[in-house]
Each structure stands twice: as structure tokens, then as C-alpha cells.
GROMACS .gro file of C-alpha atoms in nm:
model
  246
    1MET     CA    1   0.000   0.000   0.000
    2SER     CA    2   0.147   0.333  -0.099
    3GLN     CA    3   0.196   0.629   0.133
    4GLN     CA    4  -0.054   0.914   0.146
    5ARG     CA    5   0.057   1.272   0.110
    6HIS     CA    6  -0.004   1.501   0.403
    7GLY     CA    7  -0.279   1.756   0.391
    8SER     CA    8  -0.531   1.527   0.222
    9THR     CA    9  -0.882   1.594   0.337
   10PRO     CA   10  -1.108   1.344   0.511
   11GLY     CA   11  -1.323   1.326   0.201
   12ASP     CA   12  -1.039   1.214  -0.027
   13ALA     CA   13  -1.052   0.851  -0.133
   14GLY     CA   14  -0.810   0.671   0.093
   15GLY     CA   15  -0.703   1.005   0.232
   16VAL     CA   16  -0.585   1.090   0.580
   17PRO     CA   17  -0.746   1.356   0.799
   18ALA     CA   18  -0.547   1.679   0.768
   19PHE     CA   19  -0.451   1.652   1.133
   20PRO     CA   20  -0.476   1.306   1.292
   21ASP     CA   21  -0.530   1.265   1.665
   22LEU     CA   22  -0.201   1.108   1.771
   23PRO     CA   23  -0.111   0.932   2.097
   24GLU     CA   24   0.133   1.129   2.312
   25ALA     CA   25   0.390   0.850   2.290
   26THR     CA   26   0.378   0.864   1.911
   27ILE     CA   27   0.422   1.242   1.912
   28ALA     CA   28   0.728   1.203   2.134
   29ARG     CA   29   0.887   0.959   1.887
   30LEU     CA   30   0.819   1.153   1.567
   31PRO     CA   31   1.117   1.388   1.616
   32GLU     CA   32   1.343   1.082   1.651
   33TYR     CA   33   1.213   0.944   1.323
   34LEU     CA   34   1.259   1.282   1.160
   35ARG     CA   35   1.619   1.313   1.277
   36ALA     CA   36   1.697   0.966   1.144
   37LEU     CA   37   1.529   1.049   0.812
   38HIS     CA   38   1.731   1.368   0.775
   39HIS     CA   39   2.052   1.168   0.827
   40LEU     CA   40   1.937   0.914   0.568
   41ALA     CA   41   1.852   1.188   0.319
   42GLU     CA   42   2.190   1.353   0.372
   43ALA     CA   43   2.350   1.015   0.298
   44GLY     CA   44   2.162   0.998  -0.032
   45ALA     CA   45   1.898   0.739   0.063
   46GLU     CA   46   1.569   0.768  -0.127
   47THR     CA   47   1.384   0.484   0.047
   48VAL     CA   48   1.421   0.304   0.378
   49SER     CA   49   1.270  -0.013   0.521
   50SER     CA   50   1.080  -0.007   0.848
   51GLU     CA   51   1.358  -0.214   1.004
   52GLY     CA   52   1.625   0.027   0.881
   53LEU     CA   53   1.441   0.336   1.002
   54ALA     CA   54   1.358   0.173   1.335
   55ALA     CA   55   1.723   0.087   1.392
   56ALA     CA   56   1.831   0.440   1.303
   57ALA     CA   57   1.573   0.588   1.542
   58GLY     CA   58   1.638   0.341   1.825
   59VAL     CA   59   1.293   0.182   1.842
   60ASN     CA   60   1.151  -0.154   1.737
   61SER     CA   61   1.006  -0.185   1.389
   62ALA     CA   62   0.656  -0.287   1.502
   63LYS     CA   63   0.625   0.028   1.711
   64LEU     CA   64   0.752   0.240   1.422
   65ARG     CA   65   0.503   0.091   1.175
   66LYS     CA   66   0.217   0.152   1.417
   67ASP     CA   67   0.329   0.513   1.475
   68LEU     CA   68   0.356   0.587   1.104
   69SER     CA   69   0.021   0.423   1.033
   70HIS     CA   70  -0.136   0.705   1.234
   71LEU     CA   71  -0.003   0.940   0.966
   72GLY     CA   72  -0.142   0.726   0.686
   73SER     CA   73   0.210   0.610   0.598
   74TYR     CA   74   0.223   0.238   0.532
   75GLY     CA   75   0.520   0.224   0.297
   76THR     CA   76   0.534   0.010  -0.014
   77ARG     CA   77   0.579  -0.366   0.011
   78GLY     CA   78   0.928  -0.467  -0.096
   79VAL     CA   79   1.040  -0.103  -0.118
   80GLY     CA   80   0.980   0.060   0.218
   81TYR     CA   81   0.916   0.427   0.288
   82ASP     CA   82   0.989   0.718   0.057
   83VAL     CA   83   1.235   0.922   0.267
   84ALA     CA   84   1.151   1.266   0.125
   85LEU     CA   85   0.776   1.207   0.147
   86LEU     CA   86   0.797   1.081   0.504
   87VAL     CA   87   1.006   1.385   0.600
   88ASP     CA   88   0.734   1.609   0.455
   89GLN     CA   89   0.460   1.422   0.639
   90ILE     CA   90   0.630   1.433   0.978
   91GLU     CA   91   0.735   1.796   0.941
   92TYR     CA   92   0.376   1.884   0.855
   93ILE     CA   93   0.236   1.701   1.157
   94LEU     CA   94   0.494   1.863   1.387
   95GLY     CA   95   0.417   2.204   1.239
   96LEU     CA   96   0.775   2.257   1.129
   97ASP     CA   97   0.666   2.405   0.797
   98GLU     CA   98   0.548   2.711   0.994
   99ASN     CA   99   0.905   2.827   1.079
  100ARG     CA  100   0.788   2.917   1.429
  101ALA     CA  101   0.928   3.213   1.619
  102VAL     CA  102   1.094   3.133   1.953
  103CYS     CA  103   1.220   3.354   2.233
  104LEU     CA  104   1.462   3.258   2.509
  105VAL     CA  105   1.452   3.403   2.860
  106GLY     CA  106   1.765   3.379   3.074
  107VAL     CA  107   2.109   3.414   2.917
  108GLY     CA  108   2.324   3.260   3.186
  109ASN     CA  109   2.554   2.971   3.099
  110LEU     CA  110   2.277   2.743   2.972
  111GLY     CA  111   2.082   3.018   2.800
  112HIS     CA  112   2.397   3.146   2.633
  113ALA     CA  113   2.468   2.799   2.496
  114LEU     CA  114   2.110   2.756   2.373
  115ALA     CA  115   2.112   3.097   2.207
  116GLY     CA  116   2.427   3.006   2.018
  117TYR     CA  117   2.297   2.669   1.896
  118ALA     CA  118   2.276   2.670   1.517
  119GLY     CA  119   2.056   2.361   1.489
  120PHE     CA  120   1.724   2.534   1.557
  121ALA     CA  121   1.702   2.704   1.218
  122SER     CA  122   1.754   2.382   1.026
  123ARG     CA  123   1.468   2.218   1.216
  124GLY     CA  124   1.198   2.478   1.157
  125PHE     CA  125   1.251   2.731   1.437
  126ARG     CA  126   1.361   3.096   1.440
  127VAL     CA  127   1.507   3.227   1.763
  128VAL     CA  128   1.397   3.589   1.728
  129ALA     CA  129   1.459   3.738   2.072
  130LEU     CA  130   1.664   3.695   2.389
  131PHE     CA  131   1.560   3.834   2.727
  132ASP     CA  132   1.706   3.867   3.074
  133ALA     CA  133   1.615   4.053   3.392
  134ASP     CA  134   1.979   4.138   3.465
  135ARG     CA  135   2.046   4.480   3.315
  136LYS     CA  136   2.418   4.397   3.304
  137LYS     CA  137   2.338   4.138   3.037
  138VAL     CA  138   2.103   4.361   2.839
  139GLY     CA  139   2.272   4.479   2.522
  140GLU     CA  140   2.499   4.175   2.492
  141VAL     CA  141   2.498   4.028   2.142
  142ILE     CA  142   2.471   3.649   2.114
  143ASN     CA  143   2.458   3.479   1.775
  144GLY     CA  144   2.349   3.803   1.610
  145LEU     CA  145   2.071   3.881   1.860
  146THR     CA  146   2.084   4.160   2.118
  147VAL     CA  147   1.970   4.066   2.468
  148ARG     CA  148   1.666   4.273   2.571
  149HIS     CA  149   1.523   4.341   2.915
  150ILE     CA  150   1.235   4.112   3.006
  151GLY     CA  151   1.016   4.419   3.041
  152GLU     CA  152   1.010   4.435   2.660
  153LEU     CA  153   0.885   4.079   2.619
  154GLU     CA  154   0.515   4.152   2.574
  155ARG     CA  155   0.576   4.410   2.302
  156VAL     CA  156   0.835   4.199   2.118
  157ALA     CA  157   0.617   3.887   2.141
  158ALA     CA  158   0.338   4.070   1.960
  159GLU     CA  159   0.572   4.219   1.700
  160GLU     CA  160   0.746   3.888   1.623
  161SER     CA  161   0.441   3.661   1.666
  162ILE     CA  162   0.637   3.449   1.915
  163ALA     CA  163   0.478   3.106   1.954
  164ILE     CA  164   0.723   2.931   2.189
  165GLY     CA  165   0.911   3.057   2.491
  166VAL     CA  166   1.220   2.886   2.634
  167ILE     CA  167   1.293   2.936   3.003
  168ALA     CA  168   1.659   2.897   3.102
  169THR     CA  169   1.652   3.082   3.433
  170PRO     CA  170   1.720   2.965   3.788
  171PRO     CA  171   1.418   2.784   3.937
  172GLY     CA  172   1.330   3.073   4.166
  173SER     CA  173   1.263   3.297   3.866
  174ALA     CA  174   1.096   3.048   3.633
  175GLN     CA  175   0.735   3.091   3.749
  176ALA     CA  176   0.751   3.469   3.717
  177VAL     CA  177   0.896   3.430   3.368
  178ALA     CA  178   0.621   3.184   3.275
  179ASP     CA  179   0.362   3.437   3.395
  180VAL     CA  180   0.514   3.703   3.171
  181LEU     CA  181   0.517   3.467   2.873
  182VAL     CA  182   0.155   3.369   2.927
  183ALA     CA  183   0.052   3.734   2.965
  184ALA     CA  184   0.228   3.804   2.634
  185GLY     CA  185   0.018   3.541   2.458
  186VAL     CA  186   0.282   3.267   2.436
  187THR     CA  187   0.105   2.932   2.459
  188SER     CA  188   0.397   2.686   2.445
  189ILE     CA  189   0.687   2.682   2.691
  190LEU     CA  190   1.005   2.474   2.704
  191ASN     CA  191   1.125   2.484   3.064
  192PHE     CA  192   1.487   2.406   3.152
  193ALA     CA  193   1.446   2.521   3.513
  194PRO     CA  194   1.415   2.232   3.762
  195CYS     CA  195   1.069   2.321   3.888
  196VAL     CA  196   0.701   2.272   3.811
  197LEU     CA  197   0.522   2.564   3.644
  198ALA     CA  198   0.160   2.662   3.703
  199VAL     CA  199   0.005   2.769   3.372
  200PRO     CA  200  -0.346   2.795   3.226
  201PRO     CA  201  -0.498   2.486   3.057
  202ASN     CA  202  -0.436   2.628   2.708
  203VAL     CA  203  -0.059   2.652   2.765
  204ASP     CA  204   0.160   2.350   2.689
  205VAL     CA  205   0.478   2.301   2.890
  206ARG     CA  206   0.764   2.063   2.819
  207LYS     CA  207   1.022   2.019   3.093
  208VAL     CA  208   1.387   1.936   3.038
  209ASP     CA  209   1.563   1.839   3.363
  210LEU     CA  210   1.909   1.693   3.310
  211ALA     CA  211   1.936   1.585   3.675
  212ILE     CA  212   1.621   1.374   3.641
  213GLU     CA  213   1.756   1.210   3.326
  214LEU     CA  214   2.078   1.126   3.510
  215GLN     CA  215   1.879   0.980   3.798
  216ILE     CA  216   1.687   0.758   3.557
  217LEU     CA  217   2.015   0.638   3.408
  218SER     CA  218   2.144   0.578   3.759
  219PHE     CA  219   1.845   0.349   3.822
  220HIS     CA  220   1.932   0.144   3.513
  221GLU     CA  221   2.295   0.120   3.625
  222HIS     CA  222   2.177   0.006   3.968
  223ARG     CA  223   1.941  -0.251   3.814
  224LYS     CA  224   2.211  -0.392   3.587
  225ALA     CA  225   2.453  -0.421   3.877
  226SER     CA  226   2.189  -0.596   4.089
  227LEU     CA  227   2.110  -0.846   3.813
  228THR     CA  228   2.477  -0.915   3.756
  229ALA     CA  229   2.520  -0.992   4.127
  230LEU     CA  230   2.250  -1.262   4.115
  231PRO     CA  231   2.355  -1.628   4.077
  232GLY     CA  232   2.408  -1.694   3.710
  233GLY     CA  233   2.426  -1.321   3.640
  234GLY     CA  234   2.686  -1.144   3.436
  235GLY     CA  235   2.519  -1.188   3.100
  236ASP     CA  236   2.324  -0.931   2.901
  237ALA     CA  237   2.038  -0.854   3.140
  238THR     CA  238   1.887  -0.583   2.922
  239GLY     CA  239   1.827  -0.786   2.607
  240ASP     CA  240   1.717  -0.583   2.307
  241GLN     CA  241   1.646  -0.277   2.518
  242GLU     CA  242   1.542   0.048   2.354
  243ALA     CA  243   1.697   0.379   2.447
  244VAL     CA  244   1.572   0.502   2.783
  245GLY     CA  245   1.292   0.752   2.743
  246SER     CA  246   1.173   0.626   2.404
   0.00000   0.00000   0.00000
């Protein structure tokens, strides 16, 4: 069965709804598939099997096929998936064809590194503004952008149509920053501060906490060591384990 192009309407014969209702777990894996597809495209691949794409993305092939079936992508028997078409489909579903405007609040060590990261532009995002509450940092130029005072955020958000705000402040400041972002009309927040934010129901928050990720890895190290210590242990206790967090 051949793949369907994105954007087909529900009334099209064999078409896919313009925006399918996807499980959260599937949404979380789509960026991994997209990254693997970009690498394949850069290597000159035009098609890829489900097994090949699954291996590149670090998941099992059955899970990948189920995820892509939600997009109406079933591949072609004996050929696999069209790499360019699948890239288009996933980018459409993730909204990456919108070239969304992003602002970053907090230009300390982490914020400075994020502001200088060149990979955002190639993945459908424009970092259009940097903010900080420290007036000593205001006026600093990072990756071509001048740091503004957070007091300007509401005006700049309206001017630049900012869709996503990134918080890279200390935890004690994060909630106040989130409040400013919400008041400015930003409805998606990526939070690097190790704290829980209180936001309205229409605001989506994704949290990135490196300490938590390390603690999860520590659990797996502890589990492997415990299994190895059992009688008959010492072999591969994890089997064909997927990457943690997939």
C-alpha cells in the first residue's frame, strides 16, 4: 500500500485527515524518526525499510510501523518508505513548515549555549529574541541577537508573533517568567528550570531536567549491577532494550 501525502482531506478517497489525533507516545517519537530520516537523506537514501528506520531511530520496527500508520504512511511492500515524502509528512504534523518564532529568557551559561545553537534554524525554528532581567546582560549580542530586558517581552512577542518561549533561568525565577510569557500570549513553553510551572490549561509546557535524566540512568545502572550480582548473572540482562525515554 502506498503512502498518502499530508494535507489530504477526510473526504479524499483513501485520504488521511489533515490533522490526525495522535497518541502522546507517538508524538514524542516523531522527532526521533525525523532526525533519522534527515541523516538518511543527507547520505543519499531515497527509500528506507521499516527495520532500517527503526534501527536508526532506536525503536523496534513494530512500534515504528504503528506510529507511522497514524499518519497514513504504510510504505510500499518490498520497497519501504519514501524518505523525502515521510520527512514532509512528519514535518507537517509537527508544524515545522510554519518556521515558528521562539524567544529565550535567561542568558546565563545554559541560556547562552542555547542561544548560540545553530541547529534550531535547520529544524523549523527561528530564535527571534533573547531576554534577561539582569540589566548587566542587556545589550549583549549572542549569535546576532541583542539581549533585551524582560520588560520588553510583551511588546516583542506581539511584534514577532512568538509562539514558543524557552525558560533557562534559575528555578526561583521560572514561574515569574512563565507568567510574563503567558501574559504576552505565548502558549507553548520549554522549561529548563528544575521546577514545576503553574500555567493555564491552554498553555503547553515541556520540561527538560538533566538531573532527572541522570537519575533515571542511575536506576538502570543500579538494576544492571543488581542483576549481575544474582547467581548466574553477568550476562546481558537488558536484552534488546530500547533507548531510555523512548
